[in-house]
Each structure stands twice: as C-alpha cells, then as structure tokens.
Amino acid sequence: MVFEMTRKIWVLDTTLRDGEQVPGAKLNLYEKLEIAKQLKKLGVDIIEAGFPASSVGDFNAVKEVATKIGNTDDIMITGLARAVKADIDAVYNSVKYAKRPLIHIVLGTSDIHVEKKFRKSKEQILQIGVEAVKYAKSLLPEVQYSTEDASRSDFEYLWATIEAVVKAGATMINVPDTVGYADPAEFGELIYKLNERLKNLNDKVLLSVHCHNDLGMATANTLAAVKNGADKIECTINGIGERAGNAALEEVVMAMKTRPKVYQGYTKINTKEIMNTSRLVSSLMGLDVQVNKAITGSNAFAHSSGIHQDGLLKSRDAYEIINPKDIGLEDMELVLTARSGRHAVKNALEKLGLNQLNEQQFEEIFAAFLELADAKKEVYNHDLYVIIEKYFAKHDSNVIHYSDNFYELMDLQVISNSIFPSASVKIKKGKQVLKSSAVGTGPIDALYSAIAEISQLDIKLLEYNISSVSRGKEALGKVKIQVEYNGEKYTAKATDTDIMKASALAFINAINSIVVDHMLPANQMIM
Ligand code: KIV
Ligand code: ZN
C-alpha cells in the first residue's frame, strides 16, 4: 500500500476522560473547562471530555465543554459510552450542544472480554455493537467505535466486528491496546492489515489507535501505527491515564515533528502551547510530571554535564534535537553544578558581563566555583557574583560590593493554624539585618509575604511545588517555584530537611535572580 507523502494525523485528547481516571485526579466542572480551553488552544482535533453516564457531575461537565469549547467548527467534542442505550443517550444529551459532536462507543473484542467479562458468545457481542452503532447513528452523524482490548483479539473476529460496525454507520474505528501489551512491530502490522481492509471497505472511515503504557511502549506503539496507516491517535497530556497511563500527546507529536521523513505525518498541534498545557494539567490534577519525562519533564531541556555543556556552547545540535522554544519554553537550561566544566562557567560569567578575565584570574574563580558547587548542588548567578566579588576583594581594594544587594536567610518562624497563619523572618542584606512578619491565607503565603516585604519587590508567585528527595526521617524536601516580576518569569529551587526553610530559600533564590537581572554588568565591578 502506498501512503501519501505526508498525511494529516488527527489528534484526540482524552486527558479529561482516560486521564481523569487516575486516582485523585478528579476535576470539577470549572477545572475541566479550563483544561478544555487550553486543549483547544493547543489545537487538538477532538476533545474527549468525559464519561457522561458515570455521574451527574461529569454529564454536566461534558455538556459545558460542548457548549463553551465546542462552539466552533475547528474542534469535535465527544464523551465515552458503553454499548448500552442509557450511556449513548447520556453522551448524546451532553455533546449535542457542540457544533461537531461525536458519540464514542466501546465494547471488547478479545476472547477474555467476550467470554470472561461479558460471558456471551462472540456473535452476541458483535450484534450488541452493531445495534449500539445503529442507535447512536440515529442521533448523530459521527460515531466512533472502539474495539476494546483489540491487540489481544483474534484478528478475524476483530475484523468481522469492524466490518459490521462500519456497515452500521461508524465513521471512526479506534483500535485500543487497552492493557499496554502490544509490541511496536506487531502493533504496526496489525494496523497495516486492518487499514488495508478498512480502506477497501470504506476509505472515508478514520482508523484510530489508543495505546496504554504498561510496558513503557505507548508512544512507540502509537508511532508504529502512524507509520502503518493510522489516521488518528488518541493521547493524553503528560501521558496520564489508567494505570501506567496513555500515549503522551507531546511525545507522539514532537516525534512526528522532529522526524517527518520517518513518520510522514503531521498534526495541527500548536506545539508552542505544549508546556502551558502540561503545567495546567499537572497543577489542576495534582499530578507531578516526572523530572526526566520526555518533552515536558523539568530536566528535558536542562544540561548539566560539563562535556554536554561544552558541546552545546560550540554547536547546539551537538546535544539538542528539539528547540525548547518549539514547545513554549524560553530556552535550554545550562545548570551550573560541580559537573559543569570551564566552558559553561566561562559562558555564565560572560553573560554577567565578565568577559575580560585572564587565564589566571579565571582559573582561580573556577576553583572557587567548584568549591561552592560541591557544597551547594546548584550555583546561581548571584552566587557567581559573590565568588567574583570575593576574588576582586582579595586582589583589589576598590570593589563595588554587589553582594550588598543579595538577600540571605538568617532565621525564620512559621506558625500554621486556621486563625492567623503567620511568619517572621530575619534576613541579611549586605551588612543590614532586616526583620519582618506577616499573616497570610496559609503558612507559605505568610512566609512569602514577610520575605517580599523585606525585598520591597512586587513579586507574584505563579507555581509552588514540593517533593521529597529521599525517604525516611532524613527526607529532604525539595521546593521548586516560579515567580513573576515585571512581566518576567523566574524559576528557583532549594532543598532542606526543613520544608519551611527550603520554601524560604527558594523564594530568596528567586529574589536574588531578580536582583541580578537589574544590576549593572559585573565588568563594572572593578572601579
Ligand atoms: O483503553 C481503552 O481501551 C479505552 C477505550 C475506552 C478506548 O480507554
Ligand atoms: Zn484507555
């Protein structure tokens, strides 16, 4: 079979249905709407907004998404139904408010599902599927039929089901690897064979795939399907979903964009919205993104090895296959750690305006950097200023005291209660010792208000994340925050066994980064 050189691949996002099945990730109506709005901005073709028969709340949420987000021609809205009238009615009555509504029906085709789950004959199940499609088709023109557990189904029975439901009016056939059992070569072959028969039967019907990640192969299986003729892929943001999750939208889409010759397909996803969508889903669902997660993990574009940093500074394509700007990040991140080499440190110093160091000066500064990096894990620009200042103070008495502008935590007290959560902080700025107290809506709000008051900067906290780095009594709390100042975003981290102290240190790191950005270049340090 010959495929067109490059085909449009439809993207159905099921973050709000399969993704929402993750324990603890349940969203209310307003949160669902927020995410749906962002998915539309991202450019998905279809939003699966929920499982309307599961609860009144979900029915209303799907209806609201259909009404408010599905009010244009460029997006379809669907909801899931089992092959029973009540479920199909619930989907119809909630999605019908969209300009382009779709009913999605699921029914198993594997022997395990037919015999053990439904305890019926194959013929009976096939007939139930056909009747369900006929009924859905009497309500709406667009009907998708999912052959649940397709990858473990007998091929001829799977095909007989597909043939029958297409003849009954299904406009999309979705082939799920429900339990993440498939292997890419095997799944690709299955899709190839199904596509050949389907396109001979009715070439208007879209062939779709829906892969789970139980063996870590959801993305690979989805891409194998694309290579073998699938017209549509079903994904979730950050790969969230039942058990080990679903194929991650960002991974499949970026693979197609990065390797167009291999996959010969394109999507209409606006990839610059990927990070915004990932962050929104993660924060509203309360599901952290694994730091090394492909595309959306916080380390996905952060380089810390000296060898890599050196290579990147010489030529970015040495270690970079995706421009971070393509997914909506500002730029790659060169993290200064004890593993960073001379090239990265020199580059960071030059960015601060310190580009006239001779070799001997640089070597001494680099040695001081390594000493600090060993003690501190991550070195920030304000730390570099302090190193530079100490160096020049040793060699030259006429030095501008930049470190007088930086803040250093001396002490803190945080009181958590439901009446007046409050915090007091003692902070050093140069030779000054500054104190402040504040009450807030919670302990972190109180703590950050007290620190912000000392800095006199109008800072908005955009994101606050806390996670444990190790286990047991000695567990370290790692706080990562993002703040906004003057329209610019700053990210900062800190780690400590005391999570309040880690929170304060992260905020102070962010403030010091803001201070650095608003200082004179460091080459004016020596007067
Ligand atoms: O995993 C699955 O089989 C599903 C279907 C409803 C498509 O989620
Ligand atoms: Zn699924």
XYZ file of C-alpha atoms and ligand atoms in Angstrom:
536
model
C 0.000 0.000 0.000
C 1.337 3.474 -0.838
C 0.579 6.299 1.586
C 0.573 9.948 0.681
C 3.973 11.525 1.346
C 2.694 13.402 4.350
C -0.704 12.882 5.862
C -2.660 14.843 8.400
C -2.927 12.791 11.592
C -5.957 13.564 13.735
C -5.368 14.025 17.457
C -7.997 13.053 20.022
C -7.069 14.150 23.515
C -8.533 12.029 26.298
C -6.898 13.756 29.278
C -10.371 14.658 30.541
C -11.625 11.049 30.292
C -8.872 8.388 30.410
C -6.540 10.867 32.150
C -9.149 11.783 34.704
C -9.499 8.101 35.657
C -6.173 8.436 37.550
C -6.898 8.107 41.285
C -7.064 11.549 42.888
C -7.084 13.434 39.583
C -10.845 14.095 39.503
C -11.672 17.578 38.251
C -14.654 19.776 38.920
C -16.602 21.405 36.100
C -14.606 24.640 36.135
C -11.273 22.832 36.103
C -12.421 20.677 33.178
C -13.448 23.789 31.300
C -10.057 25.428 31.950
C -8.221 22.412 30.571
C -10.597 22.085 27.606
C -9.988 25.749 26.773
C -6.244 25.121 26.793
C -6.602 21.939 24.691
C -8.419 23.996 22.073
C -5.543 26.500 22.094
C -3.171 23.563 21.704
C -5.046 22.642 18.523
C -6.345 19.132 19.233
C -8.954 17.915 16.721
C -11.175 16.139 19.247
C -11.604 16.513 22.998
C -12.962 13.500 24.847
C -14.434 15.432 27.740
C -15.606 12.617 29.992
C -17.845 9.647 30.614
C -21.262 11.330 30.950
C -23.131 8.250 32.224
C -20.727 7.917 35.171
C -22.145 10.817 37.234
C -24.344 13.887 37.012
C -21.236 15.993 37.638
C -19.429 14.500 34.666
C -22.519 14.784 32.459
C -22.730 18.496 33.274
C -19.005 18.998 32.720
C -19.154 17.359 29.261
C -22.221 19.457 28.418
C -20.414 22.637 29.468
C -17.324 21.734 27.425
C -19.555 21.004 24.404
C -21.375 24.315 24.792
C -18.453 26.628 25.577
C -15.479 24.985 23.860
C -17.237 23.086 21.085
C -18.875 26.243 19.745
C -16.593 26.397 16.680
C -16.088 24.272 13.584
C -12.437 23.510 14.259
C -12.970 21.054 17.112
C -15.107 17.985 17.862
C -16.350 17.108 21.335
C -17.045 13.575 22.443
C -17.799 11.510 25.532
C -17.498 7.776 26.176
C -20.395 5.321 26.199
C -20.565 1.587 26.777
C -22.668 -0.186 24.142
C -25.890 0.428 26.056
C -28.720 2.822 25.290
C -28.524 4.772 28.560
C -24.813 5.548 28.070
C -25.337 6.542 24.439
C -28.234 8.803 25.466
C -26.043 10.418 28.137
C -23.293 11.122 25.607
C -25.768 12.427 23.038
C -27.529 14.685 25.543
C -24.274 16.199 26.714
C -22.288 16.554 23.466
C -25.180 17.664 21.234
C -24.510 21.295 22.213
C -21.221 21.241 20.291
C -21.102 22.295 16.641
C -19.395 18.996 15.835
C -20.462 16.343 18.346
C -19.262 12.728 18.295
C -20.515 9.641 20.140
C -17.771 7.229 21.243
C -18.839 3.638 21.948
C -16.583 0.996 23.479
C -17.064 -2.772 23.506
C -14.492 -5.535 23.927
C -13.414 -7.895 21.153
C -10.845 -10.152 22.844
C -11.816 -13.652 23.973
C -11.025 -12.563 27.530
C -13.545 -9.721 27.349
C -16.206 -11.594 25.365
C -16.116 -14.810 27.354
C -14.943 -13.806 30.835
C -16.176 -10.199 31.196
C -19.461 -10.360 29.267
C -19.989 -14.137 29.380
C -21.615 -14.023 25.945
C -20.887 -15.517 22.548
C -18.831 -13.597 20.001
C -21.846 -13.330 17.721
C -23.966 -11.859 20.547
C -21.315 -9.232 21.363
C -20.909 -8.308 17.698
C -24.661 -7.842 17.419
C -24.765 -5.644 20.556
C -22.059 -3.460 18.989
C -23.933 -3.167 15.694
C -27.196 -2.236 17.446
C -25.378 0.356 19.568
C -23.850 1.975 16.480
C -27.202 1.989 14.679
C -28.812 3.675 17.672
C -26.015 6.259 18.032
C -26.165 6.907 14.303
C -29.887 7.690 14.609
C -28.862 10.523 16.949
C -25.689 11.921 15.379
C -23.795 11.534 12.096
C -20.367 10.999 13.738
C -19.851 7.769 15.696
C -16.579 6.233 16.859
C -16.414 2.536 17.753
C -13.598 1.243 19.993
C -12.782 -2.463 19.891
C -11.541 -2.703 23.478
C -8.524 -4.989 24.007
C -8.057 -5.139 20.227
C -4.368 -6.048 20.492
C -5.261 -9.309 22.277
C -8.196 -10.147 19.985
C -8.493 -12.804 17.336
C -7.736 -10.943 14.105
C -10.604 -12.335 12.009
C -13.152 -11.647 14.772
C -11.718 -8.154 15.219
C -12.086 -7.526 11.503
C -15.598 -9.029 11.398
C -16.598 -6.598 14.184
C -15.046 -3.611 12.401
C -16.694 -4.548 9.101
C -20.093 -4.906 10.764
C -19.970 -1.627 12.712
C -18.716 0.313 9.674
C -21.640 -1.073 7.680
C -23.879 0.036 10.580
C -22.563 3.590 10.208
C -19.424 4.043 12.384
C -17.279 6.862 10.993
C -14.168 6.214 13.106
C -12.717 2.889 14.213
C -10.477 3.032 17.252
C -8.092 0.143 17.918
C -7.010 0.170 21.565
C -4.072 -1.596 23.134
C -6.104 -1.458 26.341
C -3.625 -3.197 28.635
C -0.395 -1.925 27.051
C 0.503 -5.437 25.844
C 1.447 -4.724 22.240
C 4.907 -4.602 20.746
C 5.593 -1.853 18.173
C 6.373 -4.160 15.222
C 3.398 -6.397 15.997
C 1.009 -3.461 16.545
C 2.249 -1.772 13.354
C 1.495 -4.960 11.421
C -1.989 -5.199 12.954
C -2.769 -1.622 11.905
C -1.354 -2.223 8.424
C -3.617 -5.232 7.894
C -6.696 -3.520 9.320
C -6.074 -0.359 7.323
C -5.793 -2.267 4.070
C -9.142 -3.965 4.610
C -10.833 -0.868 6.029
C -9.842 1.413 3.177
C -11.132 -1.172 0.690
C -14.417 -1.294 2.582
C -14.863 2.470 3.066
C -11.997 4.880 2.626
C -13.838 7.706 4.436
C -13.674 5.912 7.785
C -10.774 7.024 10.014
C -8.578 4.376 11.592
C -7.504 5.379 15.074
C -5.247 3.948 17.805
C -5.321 4.242 21.598
C -2.255 2.853 23.392
C -1.522 2.288 27.072
C 1.882 2.377 28.659
C 2.074 -0.731 30.861
C 5.320 -1.847 29.224
C 6.505 1.696 28.522
C 5.663 1.366 24.824
C 2.572 3.543 24.351
C 4.423 6.198 22.357
C 6.355 3.627 20.302
C 3.181 1.659 19.531
C 1.273 4.811 18.549
C 4.065 5.883 16.215
C 4.308 2.391 14.729
C 0.591 2.678 13.977
C 1.101 6.065 12.290
C 3.826 4.555 10.107
C 1.441 1.787 9.137
C -1.542 3.841 8.132
C -3.388 5.037 11.271
C -5.207 8.322 10.551
C -5.835 9.291 14.140
C -4.114 8.961 17.500
C -5.550 9.106 20.995
C -3.324 10.629 23.658
C -3.234 12.421 26.978
C -1.140 15.320 28.230
C 1.925 14.163 30.186
C 0.841 10.582 29.360
C -1.514 10.417 32.330
C -4.211 7.753 32.309
C -5.390 4.450 33.659
C -2.569 2.516 35.455
C 0.773 3.376 33.737
C -1.027 5.902 31.559
C -1.673 6.543 27.874
C 0.482 7.631 24.965
C 1.728 11.136 25.787
C 0.468 13.671 23.244
C 3.628 15.754 23.478
C 5.881 12.756 22.765
C 3.970 11.490 19.738
C 3.508 14.966 18.270
C 7.135 16.017 18.768
C 8.414 12.720 17.340
C 6.389 13.383 14.176
C 7.616 16.963 14.005
C 11.253 16.045 14.653
C 11.339 13.030 12.288
C 8.945 13.955 9.441
C 10.606 11.618 6.945
C 10.216 8.654 9.257
C 6.551 9.174 10.161
C 5.364 11.095 7.065
C 2.553 12.634 9.033
C 1.793 15.979 10.621
C -0.700 17.191 13.194
C -2.299 20.599 13.606
C -0.999 20.856 17.178
C 0.434 24.269 18.059
C 3.484 22.835 19.771
C 4.322 26.187 21.410
C 1.351 25.536 23.722
C 2.681 22.160 24.940
C 4.376 23.421 28.117
C 1.424 25.643 29.065
C -0.922 22.685 28.692
C 1.360 20.331 30.584
C 1.698 22.738 33.515
C -2.034 23.409 33.672
C -2.930 19.699 33.652
C -0.267 18.912 36.226
C -1.355 21.648 38.608
C -5.140 21.172 38.297
C -4.931 17.381 38.561
C -2.251 17.486 41.264
C -0.062 15.081 39.287
C 3.636 15.921 39.194
C 5.481 15.393 35.945
C 8.448 13.055 36.320
C 11.544 15.297 36.059
C 13.120 13.252 33.277
C 9.833 12.799 31.362
C 10.421 13.275 27.613
C 9.411 16.753 26.350
C 7.568 18.059 29.445
C 9.830 16.955 32.334
C 11.651 19.803 34.039
C 15.018 18.296 33.111
C 14.106 17.561 29.477
C 15.989 20.651 28.259
C 18.403 21.114 31.172
C 22.014 20.179 30.577
C 24.350 19.679 33.491
C 27.266 17.543 32.328
C 30.383 19.561 31.525
C 31.005 17.586 28.321
C 27.478 18.292 27.078
C 27.528 21.953 28.094
C 30.806 22.417 26.242
C 29.359 20.705 23.134
C 26.148 22.756 23.242
C 28.019 26.019 23.558
C 30.070 25.105 20.482
C 27.056 23.931 18.478
C 23.600 23.363 19.893
C 22.801 20.463 17.609
C 25.583 18.501 19.332
C 23.165 17.620 22.141
C 19.840 19.180 21.195
C 17.295 17.643 18.794
C 14.362 19.917 19.692
C 14.480 23.669 20.107
C 12.934 24.251 23.575
C 11.175 27.313 22.140
C 9.156 24.962 19.899
C 7.297 23.637 22.920
C 6.922 27.038 24.590
C 9.969 27.072 26.863
C 12.204 30.104 26.976
C 15.471 28.354 26.204
C 17.671 25.429 27.124
C 18.922 25.492 30.682
C 22.613 25.127 31.445
C 22.579 24.177 35.099
C 25.768 25.097 36.916
C 26.779 22.192 39.148
C 30.036 20.587 40.232
C 29.845 18.603 36.949
C 29.917 21.768 34.843
C 33.148 22.407 33.043
C 35.155 25.553 32.375
C 33.316 26.371 29.155
C 29.900 26.593 30.858
C 31.213 28.641 33.768
C 33.053 30.998 31.415
C 29.848 31.370 29.383
C 27.832 32.191 32.524
C 30.432 34.758 33.628
C 30.429 36.351 30.174
C 26.651 36.646 30.309
C 27.121 38.633 33.502
C 29.438 40.934 31.577
C 32.668 39.494 32.900
C 34.497 38.777 29.675
C 37.925 40.226 30.311
C 39.339 37.728 32.771
C 42.823 36.492 32.026
C 43.591 32.805 32.331
C 44.995 33.017 35.842
C 42.014 35.031 37.108
C 39.561 32.598 35.539
C 41.300 29.551 36.993
C 41.116 30.994 40.499
C 37.441 31.864 40.065
C 36.719 28.421 38.615
C 38.343 26.756 41.634
C 36.127 28.833 43.948
C 33.114 27.889 41.838
C 33.879 24.166 42.199
C 34.249 24.524 45.947
C 30.857 26.198 46.208
C 29.201 23.798 43.742
C 30.360 20.810 45.795
C 28.669 22.289 48.837
C 25.556 23.718 47.152
C 24.446 21.373 44.336
C 23.263 24.177 42.050
C 25.036 27.508 41.590
C 23.009 30.579 40.690
C 24.140 33.819 39.055
C 24.036 35.629 42.388
C 26.452 33.007 43.749
C 28.788 33.793 40.843
C 28.660 37.461 41.778
C 29.693 36.616 45.318
C 32.588 34.478 44.047
C 33.731 37.261 41.738
C 33.432 39.852 44.437
C 35.470 37.783 46.872
C 38.101 37.297 44.211
C 38.418 41.001 43.457
C 38.258 41.947 47.102
C 41.322 39.751 47.624
C 43.208 41.326 44.740
C 41.891 44.853 44.576
C 40.504 47.010 47.347
C 38.323 49.230 45.073
C 35.460 46.860 44.592
C 31.738 47.520 44.272
C 30.005 45.387 46.856
C 27.433 43.653 44.683
C 26.702 41.134 47.399
C 25.295 44.036 49.439
C 22.256 43.678 47.137
C 21.678 39.998 47.832
C 19.467 38.510 50.497
C 20.490 35.734 52.835
C 18.183 33.885 55.217
C 19.239 34.084 58.867
C 16.201 32.774 60.713
C 12.522 32.089 60.323
C 9.464 31.100 62.318
C 6.257 29.919 60.713
C 3.014 29.327 62.600
C 0.375 27.169 60.988
C -3.178 27.438 62.235
C -6.623 28.149 60.850
C -6.999 31.554 62.534
C -3.894 33.566 61.596
C -1.218 31.586 59.773
C 1.807 33.805 60.262
C 5.535 34.016 59.662
C 8.517 36.049 60.879
C 11.822 36.216 59.060
C 15.271 37.601 59.726
C 17.257 38.259 56.583
C 20.703 39.684 55.921
C 21.294 42.136 53.085
C 24.933 43.183 52.973
C 25.652 44.468 56.456
C 21.996 45.146 57.245
C 19.853 42.740 59.248
C 16.199 43.059 58.278
C 13.170 41.611 60.034
C 9.547 41.268 59.002
C 6.352 39.442 59.988
C 3.187 38.784 58.047
C -0.047 36.857 58.199
C -1.389 35.059 55.162
C -4.009 32.693 53.828
C -1.661 29.841 54.788
C 1.862 29.407 56.168
C 3.595 29.668 52.772
C 1.600 32.762 51.862
C 2.565 34.323 55.213
C 6.232 33.357 54.773
C 6.443 34.720 51.236
C 4.631 37.925 52.201
C 7.143 38.539 55.001
C 10.115 37.978 52.673
C 8.582 40.020 49.843
C 8.043 42.922 52.229
C 11.768 42.996 53.049
C 12.736 42.893 49.377
C 10.197 45.616 48.515
C 9.669 43.893 45.179
C 6.206 43.299 43.768
C 6.535 39.560 43.135
C 3.741 37.222 42.108
C 4.040 33.522 42.979
C 2.960 31.538 39.906
C 3.843 27.999 40.904
C 4.901 26.229 44.089
C 5.940 22.572 44.064
C 7.252 20.493 46.905
C 8.549 16.950 46.687
C 10.685 14.663 48.789
C 14.138 13.872 47.528
C 14.882 10.933 49.813
C 12.990 8.619 52.129
C 12.698 8.187 55.872
C 13.285 10.542 58.763
C 16.124 12.314 56.977
C 13.959 13.033 53.912
C 14.886 16.237 52.148
C 12.108 18.499 50.933
C 12.745 19.998 47.514
C 10.846 23.174 46.712
C 10.615 24.484 43.189
C 8.839 27.748 42.478
C 8.107 30.075 39.625
C 7.527 33.768 40.253
C 6.777 36.760 38.070
C 8.341 40.183 38.390
C 7.828 42.987 35.869
C 6.375 40.530 33.343
C 9.465 38.260 33.564
C 9.283 34.715 34.942
C 11.928 33.337 37.308
C 12.328 29.725 38.451
C 14.212 28.807 41.618
C 14.770 25.744 43.776
C 16.043 24.865 47.224
C 16.389 21.711 49.269
C 16.424 21.257 53.039
C 15.235 18.795 55.695
C 13.043 21.662 56.960
C 10.426 22.262 54.261
C 9.639 25.791 55.501
C 13.326 26.674 55.279
C 13.508 25.113 51.787
C 10.461 27.222 50.815
C 12.073 30.408 52.139
C 15.415 29.645 50.457
C 13.729 29.001 47.094
C 11.926 32.338 47.316
C 15.129 34.144 48.296
C 16.958 32.464 45.375
C 14.258 33.834 43.055
C 14.573 37.307 44.556
C 18.355 37.228 44.148
C 17.918 36.254 40.486
C 15.646 39.262 40.021
C 18.256 41.467 41.714
C 20.989 40.116 39.402
C 18.867 40.912 36.348
C 18.528 44.511 37.450
C 22.150 45.153 38.402
C 24.964 46.754 36.448
C 27.063 44.257 34.495
C 29.768 42.669 36.591
C 32.593 44.145 34.483
C 31.825 47.448 36.190
C 32.609 45.818 39.492
C 36.208 46.989 39.498
C 36.271 50.774 39.725
O -8.095 1.724 26.940
C -9.168 1.587 26.323
O -9.451 0.573 25.700
C -10.086 2.703 26.375
C -11.234 2.694 25.432
C -12.438 3.311 26.033
C -10.842 3.376 24.154
O -9.858 3.653 27.100
Zn -7.748 3.753 27.603
